[in-house]
């Protein structure tokens, strides 16, 4: 088989066989296919598309390209959750402990943040002492003992995806629904859970800007999951507003603690309860209605918060920070971002908020960048709120004075104001 023939085949919009896809995935992973040929093939696929069968095969081949987690030693239905990426999305820190407190084993591997979107691994690492990297035996043992482990993705989880995603990132082929679906699902399948809940974000801070695109991505991923025998469901949730008030690693941990204590941003609480109830539903804990009650109860009786404490202790973190979040050392520069106009906040460009936080130090532009775990912002006003000129919309946290002006310039473009109250935002579009 020759790569050139497979490039031509995709260029001419033909469908590739499983053997041909295996030749490409294996050859690119082991380095025998060079970047320029893989780039040409990916672009041909981006332009001409992939059949459902090709997408499923590509996913499985990428999942099989490295270690596949075997979670069979853990009793119960293991449920994983994946968000397609957003701004201020700290839901894993909340729904993981809720689901575990309700008896669902959580074996969660999370990624790092890149660009305007954050990553759970970075957030957890902002807890002093927290060890995000764990060997397989310890990982399994911890889940058997306390029902949950929150770790970073191992290097050898779907290495084909790692290489292909990095190449797609620099050749303009990220925004392909079959390629995104294959990329996400290859990692989820390799991570070994029995059931997968997908949180597909829609809106100006997400990969998917329209409901139609998001629905197509959700359908493609659900089909792949079902095809390989994993119970899979998807929710479409709003990313036209940041999720909660905090954006930035340590700030988001503090906000998650608030939610687990039953306080804080109502939208974030609602999304977490719905996500958790779907996870419980996938684990056969009852109807969606019963599962939502169970999730609510886990917050009210403190068992979800206690689960977070347990996971922090088990992974070497200093639990006194969870018990008293005021202990987190704040960034040296904390300044208000104030409204330049008066009116109702009628639009928030969530992506610009994410980029502003990235500039303040909370995120990475390139994979090798080092983040400032204290940096970010906390919204004081949100979509639909009325603000007077000069009133504080958000509080900015940074360690670098020179980041303030560029971040503020972006925020000036991120908020629009109107004379009348804007339409209410829908939090969860479709399940
Ligand atoms: N997230 C992924 O893991 N892969 C993609 O292709 C896009 C988002």
Short mmCIF file of C-alpha atoms and ligand atoms in Angstrom, two decimals:
data_model
loop_
_atom_site.label_atom_id
_atom_site.label_comp_id
_atom_site.label_asym_id
_atom_site.label_seq_id
_atom_site.Cartn_x
_atom_site.Cartn_y
_atom_site.Cartn_z
CA UNK A 1 0.00 0.00 0.00
CA UNK A 2 1.23 3.53 -0.74
CA UNK A 3 0.20 6.71 1.09
CA UNK A 4 0.11 8.65 -2.18
CA UNK A 5 -2.68 6.38 -3.50
CA UNK A 6 -4.71 6.91 -0.32
CA UNK A 7 -4.30 10.70 -0.57
CA UNK A 8 -5.56 10.56 -4.17
CA UNK A 9 -8.47 8.36 -3.11
CA UNK A 10 -9.59 10.87 -0.47
CA UNK A 11 -8.90 13.80 -2.82
CA UNK A 12 -11.36 12.13 -5.22
CA UNK A 13 -13.93 11.77 -2.40
CA UNK A 14 -13.81 7.99 -2.23
CA UNK A 15 -14.30 5.90 0.89
CA UNK A 16 -11.31 4.19 2.48
CA UNK A 17 -11.36 0.61 3.76
CA UNK A 18 -10.46 -0.37 7.32
CA UNK A 19 -7.09 -1.73 6.10
CA UNK A 20 -6.31 1.53 4.34
CA UNK A 21 -7.20 3.59 7.41
CA UNK A 22 -5.08 1.26 9.57
CA UNK A 23 -2.15 1.81 7.20
CA UNK A 24 -2.53 5.58 7.64
CA UNK A 25 -3.08 5.69 11.42
CA UNK A 26 -0.33 3.16 12.21
CA UNK A 27 2.08 4.62 9.67
CA UNK A 28 1.65 8.16 10.94
CA UNK A 29 1.97 7.08 14.58
CA UNK A 30 5.20 5.13 13.97
CA UNK A 31 6.66 7.91 11.83
CA UNK A 32 6.78 6.05 8.52
CA UNK A 33 4.26 8.46 6.98
CA UNK A 34 5.64 12.02 6.97
CA UNK A 35 3.74 15.12 8.15
CA UNK A 36 3.35 16.50 4.60
CA UNK A 37 1.54 13.40 3.35
CA UNK A 38 -0.65 13.17 6.44
CA UNK A 39 -1.44 16.88 6.11
CA UNK A 40 -2.53 16.41 2.49
CA UNK A 41 -4.74 13.46 3.43
CA UNK A 42 -6.33 15.29 6.36
CA UNK A 43 -7.08 18.31 4.20
CA UNK A 44 -8.65 16.08 1.54
CA UNK A 45 -10.77 14.50 4.28
CA UNK A 46 -11.66 17.90 5.71
CA UNK A 47 -12.90 19.03 2.29
CA UNK A 48 -14.57 15.81 1.10
CA UNK A 49 -15.75 14.37 4.40
CA UNK A 50 -15.73 10.87 5.86
CA UNK A 51 -18.51 8.28 5.87
CA UNK A 52 -19.97 7.15 9.21
CA UNK A 53 -18.09 3.85 8.83
CA UNK A 54 -14.80 5.60 8.06
CA UNK A 55 -15.24 7.87 11.09
CA UNK A 56 -15.98 4.92 13.40
CA UNK A 57 -13.00 2.95 12.03
CA UNK A 58 -10.68 5.93 12.33
CA UNK A 59 -11.81 6.38 15.94
CA UNK A 60 -11.20 2.75 16.86
CA UNK A 61 -7.79 2.68 15.18
CA UNK A 62 -6.75 5.82 17.07
CA UNK A 63 -8.10 4.36 20.35
CA UNK A 64 -6.07 1.20 19.74
CA UNK A 65 -2.87 3.10 18.91
CA UNK A 66 -1.73 3.11 22.58
CA UNK A 67 -2.67 1.81 26.02
CA UNK A 68 -6.31 0.99 26.57
CA UNK A 69 -7.45 1.21 30.16
CA UNK A 70 -8.90 -1.92 31.64
CA UNK A 71 -11.33 -0.88 34.36
CA UNK A 72 -12.91 -4.34 34.73
CA UNK A 73 -11.49 -4.78 38.25
CA UNK A 74 -13.67 -1.90 39.45
CA UNK A 75 -17.21 -2.93 40.32
CA UNK A 76 -20.17 -1.00 38.96
CA UNK A 77 -20.89 0.92 35.79
CA UNK A 78 -17.98 3.30 35.16
CA UNK A 79 -19.19 6.58 33.67
CA UNK A 80 -16.99 9.15 31.96
CA UNK A 81 -17.93 12.71 31.07
CA UNK A 82 -16.42 14.86 28.37
CA UNK A 83 -16.88 18.51 27.58
CA UNK A 84 -15.97 19.71 24.10
CA UNK A 85 -14.29 22.71 25.69
CA UNK A 86 -15.41 26.01 27.01
CA UNK A 87 -14.63 29.03 29.13
CA UNK A 88 -14.95 28.70 32.89
CA UNK A 89 -15.95 25.05 32.51
CA UNK A 90 -15.13 23.55 35.89
CA UNK A 91 -17.94 20.99 35.86
CA UNK A 92 -15.69 17.93 36.21
CA UNK A 93 -14.50 19.18 39.61
CA UNK A 94 -18.13 19.25 40.71
CA UNK A 95 -19.93 16.43 38.90
CA UNK A 96 -17.14 13.90 39.46
CA UNK A 97 -17.50 14.14 43.26
CA UNK A 98 -21.32 14.26 43.05
CA UNK A 99 -21.48 11.10 40.92
CA UNK A 100 -18.90 9.32 43.10
CA UNK A 101 -20.82 10.30 46.25
CA UNK A 102 -23.87 8.64 44.66
CA UNK A 103 -21.94 5.41 44.12
CA UNK A 104 -20.82 5.77 40.49
CA UNK A 105 -17.13 4.88 40.04
CA UNK A 106 -15.31 7.79 38.38
CA UNK A 107 -12.04 7.05 36.57
CA UNK A 108 -11.45 10.45 35.06
CA UNK A 109 -8.55 11.47 32.87
CA UNK A 110 -8.51 15.12 31.97
CA UNK A 111 -6.54 17.28 29.58
CA UNK A 112 -4.75 20.59 29.92
CA UNK A 113 -5.98 23.93 28.68
CA UNK A 114 -5.01 25.36 25.33
CA UNK A 115 -5.95 28.72 23.82
CA UNK A 116 -9.09 30.28 25.28
CA UNK A 117 -10.38 27.00 26.76
CA UNK A 118 -9.23 25.70 30.12
CA UNK A 119 -8.33 22.15 31.17
CA UNK A 120 -9.31 20.28 34.33
CA UNK A 121 -5.75 18.97 34.87
CA UNK A 122 -4.44 22.54 35.27
CA UNK A 123 -7.27 23.44 37.63
CA UNK A 124 -6.59 20.48 39.91
CA UNK A 125 -2.88 21.23 39.94
CA UNK A 126 -3.59 24.63 41.44
CA UNK A 127 -4.44 22.82 44.71
CA UNK A 128 -1.11 22.78 46.60
CA UNK A 129 0.42 19.29 46.57
CA UNK A 130 -2.17 17.71 44.26
CA UNK A 131 -0.60 14.94 42.16
CA UNK A 132 -2.25 14.78 38.78
CA UNK A 133 -0.04 11.99 37.42
CA UNK A 134 -0.63 8.51 38.78
CA UNK A 135 0.46 4.97 37.89
CA UNK A 136 -2.21 2.58 36.63
CA UNK A 137 -2.19 0.33 39.73
CA UNK A 138 -2.53 3.26 42.13
CA UNK A 139 -5.26 4.76 39.92
CA UNK A 140 -7.32 1.56 40.09
CA UNK A 141 -6.66 1.10 43.81
CA UNK A 142 -7.84 4.63 44.60
CA UNK A 143 -11.09 4.15 42.67
CA UNK A 144 -11.68 0.87 44.50
CA UNK A 145 -11.05 2.60 47.83
CA UNK A 146 -12.82 5.95 47.49
CA UNK A 147 -14.74 5.60 44.22
CA UNK A 148 -12.97 8.36 42.30
CA UNK A 149 -9.63 9.41 40.81
CA UNK A 150 -9.06 12.63 38.87
CA UNK A 151 -5.81 12.43 36.92
CA UNK A 152 -4.23 13.76 33.75
CA UNK A 153 -4.29 11.84 30.51
CA UNK A 154 -1.41 9.40 30.24
CA UNK A 155 1.05 10.01 27.42
CA UNK A 156 0.21 6.75 25.79
CA UNK A 157 -3.55 7.23 25.64
CA UNK A 158 -4.48 7.36 21.92
CA UNK A 159 -1.03 8.60 20.79
CA UNK A 160 -2.24 8.62 17.19
CA UNK A 161 -4.79 11.27 18.13
CA UNK A 162 -2.15 13.31 19.92
CA UNK A 163 -0.02 13.45 16.77
CA UNK A 164 -2.90 13.97 14.37
CA UNK A 165 -4.55 16.68 16.53
CA UNK A 166 -1.25 18.57 16.79
CA UNK A 167 -0.90 18.45 12.99
CA UNK A 168 -4.55 19.47 12.42
CA UNK A 169 -3.97 22.42 14.71
CA UNK A 170 -1.37 23.92 12.37
CA UNK A 171 -2.89 23.02 8.97
CA UNK A 172 -6.41 24.41 9.39
CA UNK A 173 -8.27 21.12 9.76
CA UNK A 174 -9.46 21.26 13.37
CA UNK A 175 -13.00 22.31 12.45
CA UNK A 176 -14.06 19.04 10.85
CA UNK A 177 -16.93 17.31 12.64
CA UNK A 178 -15.83 13.71 11.81
CA UNK A 179 -12.23 14.50 12.82
CA UNK A 180 -13.28 16.18 16.09
CA UNK A 181 -15.65 13.28 16.85
CA UNK A 182 -12.95 10.68 16.13
CA UNK A 183 -10.39 12.62 18.18
CA UNK A 184 -12.60 12.96 21.27
CA UNK A 185 -14.12 9.48 21.11
CA UNK A 186 -10.76 7.74 20.55
CA UNK A 187 -9.59 9.09 23.93
CA UNK A 188 -12.88 8.27 25.65
CA UNK A 189 -12.90 4.71 24.30
CA UNK A 190 -9.26 4.16 25.27
CA UNK A 191 -10.04 5.51 28.77
CA UNK A 192 -12.20 2.43 29.29
CA UNK A 193 -15.49 3.61 30.85
CA UNK A 194 -18.69 1.64 30.22
CA UNK A 195 -20.75 4.76 29.58
CA UNK A 196 -19.93 8.23 28.27
CA UNK A 197 -21.74 11.52 28.79
CA UNK A 198 -20.82 14.18 26.25
CA UNK A 199 -21.32 17.85 27.03
CA UNK A 200 -21.25 19.52 23.63
CA UNK A 201 -20.79 23.24 24.10
CA UNK A 202 -22.52 25.62 21.68
CA UNK A 203 -21.89 29.31 21.24
CA UNK A 204 -19.32 32.04 20.83
CA UNK A 205 -16.87 30.46 23.31
CA UNK A 206 -17.10 26.95 21.84
CA UNK A 207 -15.79 25.00 18.85
CA UNK A 208 -19.36 24.61 17.67
CA UNK A 209 -20.90 28.00 17.00
CA UNK A 210 -24.37 26.83 15.92
CA UNK A 211 -26.90 24.40 17.30
CA UNK A 212 -26.93 22.55 13.99
CA UNK A 213 -23.16 21.93 14.05
CA UNK A 214 -23.31 20.93 17.70
CA UNK A 215 -26.16 18.50 17.05
CA UNK A 216 -24.22 16.94 14.17
CA UNK A 217 -21.12 16.53 16.34
CA UNK A 218 -23.21 15.07 19.17
CA UNK A 219 -24.94 12.60 16.82
CA UNK A 220 -21.63 11.53 15.29
CA UNK A 221 -20.05 10.90 18.71
CA UNK A 222 -23.10 9.09 20.09
CA UNK A 223 -23.16 6.82 17.01
CA UNK A 224 -19.47 5.99 17.46
CA UNK A 225 -19.93 5.25 21.17
CA UNK A 226 -22.93 3.00 20.57
CA UNK A 227 -21.10 1.19 17.75
CA UNK A 228 -18.31 0.16 20.09
CA UNK A 229 -20.70 -0.90 22.86
CA UNK A 230 -20.43 2.11 25.18
CA UNK A 231 -23.68 3.63 26.38
CA UNK A 232 -23.35 7.20 25.13
CA UNK A 233 -25.52 10.29 25.59
CA UNK A 234 -24.97 13.94 24.71
CA UNK A 235 -26.22 17.26 26.04
CA UNK A 236 -25.95 20.52 24.11
CA UNK A 237 -25.16 23.34 26.53
CA UNK A 238 -24.75 27.09 26.23
CA UNK A 239 -21.32 28.65 25.73
CA UNK A 240 -22.59 32.13 24.82
CA UNK A 241 -22.02 32.97 28.48
CA UNK A 242 -19.07 31.89 30.61
CA UNK A 243 -19.89 28.95 32.87
CA UNK A 244 -20.18 30.39 36.38
CA UNK A 245 -18.38 33.54 37.48
CA UNK A 246 -14.75 32.44 37.69
CA UNK A 247 -12.34 31.91 34.79
CA UNK A 248 -8.82 30.80 35.67
CA UNK A 249 -7.49 27.73 37.41
CA UNK A 250 -7.34 28.44 41.15
CA UNK A 251 -10.33 30.79 40.91
CA UNK A 252 -12.37 27.97 39.35
CA UNK A 253 -11.38 25.53 42.09
CA UNK A 254 -12.64 28.03 44.66
CA UNK A 255 -15.90 28.43 42.75
CA UNK A 256 -16.31 24.64 42.53
CA UNK A 257 -15.96 24.37 46.30
CA UNK A 258 -18.73 26.96 46.67
CA UNK A 259 -21.05 24.93 44.42
CA UNK A 260 -20.27 21.70 46.27
CA UNK A 261 -21.26 23.55 49.44
CA UNK A 262 -24.61 24.39 47.83
CA UNK A 263 -23.87 28.04 47.17
CA UNK A 264 -22.78 30.18 44.24
CA UNK A 265 -23.72 30.80 40.60
CA UNK A 266 -27.18 29.40 39.82
CA UNK A 267 -26.47 28.57 36.17
CA UNK A 268 -23.38 26.61 37.10
CA UNK A 269 -25.29 24.75 39.81
CA UNK A 270 -28.09 23.88 37.38
CA UNK A 271 -25.76 22.61 34.64
CA UNK A 272 -23.83 20.53 37.17
CA UNK A 273 -26.99 18.99 38.58
CA UNK A 274 -28.21 18.10 35.10
CA UNK A 275 -24.83 16.67 34.02
CA UNK A 276 -24.58 14.68 37.25
CA UNK A 277 -28.13 13.39 36.87
CA UNK A 278 -27.33 12.10 33.35
CA UNK A 279 -24.20 10.40 34.70
CA UNK A 280 -26.28 8.70 37.39
CA UNK A 281 -28.89 7.76 34.79
CA UNK A 282 -26.21 6.16 32.60
CA UNK A 283 -25.13 4.21 35.69
CA UNK A 284 -28.67 2.84 36.07
CA UNK A 285 -29.41 4.73 39.29
CA UNK A 286 -33.02 5.41 38.28
CA UNK A 287 -35.06 7.80 36.15
CA UNK A 288 -33.61 11.20 35.28
CA UNK A 289 -35.92 12.76 37.84
CA UNK A 290 -34.73 10.44 40.61
CA UNK A 291 -31.11 10.93 39.55
CA UNK A 292 -31.44 14.72 39.77
CA UNK A 293 -32.82 14.35 43.30
CA UNK A 294 -29.91 12.08 44.23
CA UNK A 295 -27.44 14.64 42.87
CA UNK A 296 -29.15 17.45 44.78
CA UNK A 297 -29.10 15.37 47.95
CA UNK A 298 -25.36 14.71 47.58
CA UNK A 299 -24.80 18.46 47.65
CA UNK A 300 -27.24 19.13 50.46
CA UNK A 301 -25.95 16.39 52.78
CA UNK A 302 -22.32 17.34 52.17
CA UNK A 303 -21.33 13.93 50.72
CA UNK A 304 -20.25 15.41 47.36
CA UNK A 305 -18.03 17.96 49.11
CA UNK A 306 -16.62 15.18 51.28
CA UNK A 307 -15.81 13.22 48.09
CA UNK A 308 -13.79 16.15 46.79
CA UNK A 309 -11.91 16.26 50.11
CA UNK A 310 -11.22 12.53 49.84
CA UNK A 311 -9.87 12.74 46.31
CA UNK A 312 -7.65 15.71 47.21
CA UNK A 313 -6.25 13.85 50.25
CA UNK A 314 -5.76 10.63 48.26
CA UNK A 315 -3.81 12.48 45.57
CA UNK A 316 -1.50 14.29 47.95
CA UNK A 317 -3.24 17.67 47.98
CA UNK A 318 -3.43 19.90 51.03
CA UNK A 319 -7.07 19.53 52.07
CA UNK A 320 -6.90 22.56 54.36
CA UNK A 321 -7.23 24.67 51.17
CA UNK A 322 -10.50 22.89 50.34
CA UNK A 323 -11.76 23.40 53.88
CA UNK A 324 -10.73 27.04 53.88
CA UNK A 325 -10.39 28.41 50.32
CA UNK A 326 -9.23 31.78 51.74
CA UNK A 327 -5.89 30.02 52.22
CA UNK A 328 -5.25 30.07 48.45
CA UNK A 329 -2.63 32.73 47.88
CA UNK A 330 -4.06 35.37 45.57
CA UNK A 331 -2.35 36.94 42.57
CA UNK A 332 -0.29 40.04 43.50
CA UNK A 333 -2.29 42.31 41.17
CA UNK A 334 -6.06 42.43 41.59
CA UNK A 335 -7.94 45.21 39.81
CA UNK A 336 -11.55 45.88 38.89
CA UNK A 337 -12.66 45.90 35.25
CA UNK A 338 -15.34 48.55 35.04
CA UNK A 339 -18.21 49.28 32.65
CA UNK A 340 -17.48 51.92 30.03
CA UNK A 341 -21.21 52.34 29.37
CA UNK A 342 -24.49 52.05 31.21
CA UNK A 343 -27.09 49.42 30.34
CA UNK A 344 -28.04 45.78 30.46
CA UNK A 345 -25.27 43.36 29.54
CA UNK A 346 -26.78 42.05 26.33
CA UNK A 347 -23.90 40.02 24.92
CA UNK A 348 -20.75 38.48 26.35
CA UNK A 349 -18.14 37.33 23.88
CA UNK A 350 -17.06 34.34 25.89
CA UNK A 351 -14.09 33.53 23.67
CA UNK A 352 -12.71 37.05 24.17
CA UNK A 353 -13.13 36.63 27.95
CA UNK A 354 -11.19 33.36 27.68
CA UNK A 355 -8.43 34.99 25.63
CA UNK A 356 -8.26 37.93 28.07
CA UNK A 357 -7.71 35.45 30.93
CA UNK A 358 -5.10 33.67 28.84
CA UNK A 359 -3.29 37.02 28.46
CA UNK A 360 -3.54 37.61 32.22
CA UNK A 361 -1.62 34.33 32.57
CA UNK A 362 -4.36 31.73 33.13
CA UNK A 363 -3.91 29.88 29.84
CA UNK A 364 -1.47 28.75 27.20
CA UNK A 365 -1.10 29.97 23.67
CA UNK A 366 1.30 27.12 22.94
CA UNK A 367 1.45 23.71 24.61
CA UNK A 368 4.83 24.45 26.20
CA UNK A 369 3.75 27.73 27.87
CA UNK A 370 3.71 27.82 31.67
CA UNK A 371 0.48 29.01 33.25
CA UNK A 372 -0.06 31.24 36.26
CA UNK A 373 -2.49 29.28 38.39
CA UNK A 374 -3.59 32.40 40.30
CA UNK A 375 -4.49 34.43 37.19
CA UNK A 376 -7.91 34.96 35.67
CA UNK A 377 -11.06 36.89 36.39
CA UNK A 378 -14.20 36.70 38.46
CA UNK A 379 -17.36 38.19 37.00
CA UNK A 380 -19.32 40.42 39.35
CA UNK A 381 -22.01 41.06 36.75
CA UNK A 382 -23.32 38.63 34.19
CA UNK A 383 -25.51 38.46 31.12
CA UNK A 384 -28.76 40.37 31.64
CA UNK A 385 -27.51 42.39 34.63
CA UNK A 386 -27.89 46.18 34.62
CA UNK A 387 -24.67 48.13 35.14
CA UNK A 388 -23.93 51.80 35.62
CA UNK A 389 -20.92 53.41 33.95
CA UNK A 390 -17.87 52.83 36.15
CA UNK A 391 -19.43 49.88 37.98
CA UNK A 392 -17.29 46.76 38.35
CA UNK A 393 -18.11 44.01 35.86
CA UNK A 394 -15.26 41.71 36.77
CA UNK A 395 -12.21 41.51 38.99
CA UNK A 396 -8.98 40.72 37.17
CA UNK A 397 -6.18 38.71 38.78
CA UNK A 398 -2.65 38.62 37.40
CA UNK A 399 1.02 38.56 38.35
CA UNK A 400 2.11 40.70 35.40
CA UNK A 401 1.17 44.38 35.26
CA UNK A 402 1.87 44.53 31.50
CA UNK A 403 -0.94 42.03 30.77
CA UNK A 404 -3.65 44.34 32.11
CA UNK A 405 -4.01 46.75 29.20
CA UNK A 406 -4.24 44.14 26.43
CA UNK A 407 -6.68 42.10 28.53
CA UNK A 408 -8.81 45.19 29.23
CA UNK A 409 -8.82 46.13 25.51
CA UNK A 410 -10.23 42.71 24.70
CA UNK A 411 -12.82 42.91 27.45
CA UNK A 412 -13.96 46.29 26.11
CA UNK A 413 -14.97 44.40 22.95
CA UNK A 414 -16.36 41.42 24.84
CA UNK A 415 -19.30 43.13 26.57
CA UNK A 416 -22.21 44.75 24.73
CA UNK A 417 -24.89 46.80 26.48
CA UNK A 418 -28.53 47.51 25.67
CA UNK A 419 -31.25 49.80 26.98
CA UNK A 420 -33.76 46.97 27.39
CA UNK A 421 -33.21 43.67 29.19
CA UNK A 422 -31.97 41.05 26.68
CA UNK A 423 -33.72 37.73 26.04
CA UNK A 424 -33.09 35.04 28.64
CA UNK A 425 -30.35 32.57 27.71
CA UNK A 426 -31.21 28.92 27.42
CA UNK A 427 -28.73 26.90 29.49
CA UNK A 428 -29.33 23.44 28.09
CA UNK A 429 -30.51 23.34 24.52
CA UNK A 430 -31.05 19.67 23.99
CA UNK A 431 -30.47 16.34 25.58
N1 LIG B 1 -10.98 18.33 21.32
C1 LIG B 1 -10.33 17.20 20.96
O1 LIG B 1 -9.93 16.41 21.80
N2 LIG B 1 -10.13 16.99 19.66
C2 LIG B 1 -10.55 17.82 18.68
O2 LIG B 1 -10.34 17.54 17.52
C3 LIG B 1 -11.21 19.00 19.07
C4 LIG B 1 -11.43 19.22 20.41
#
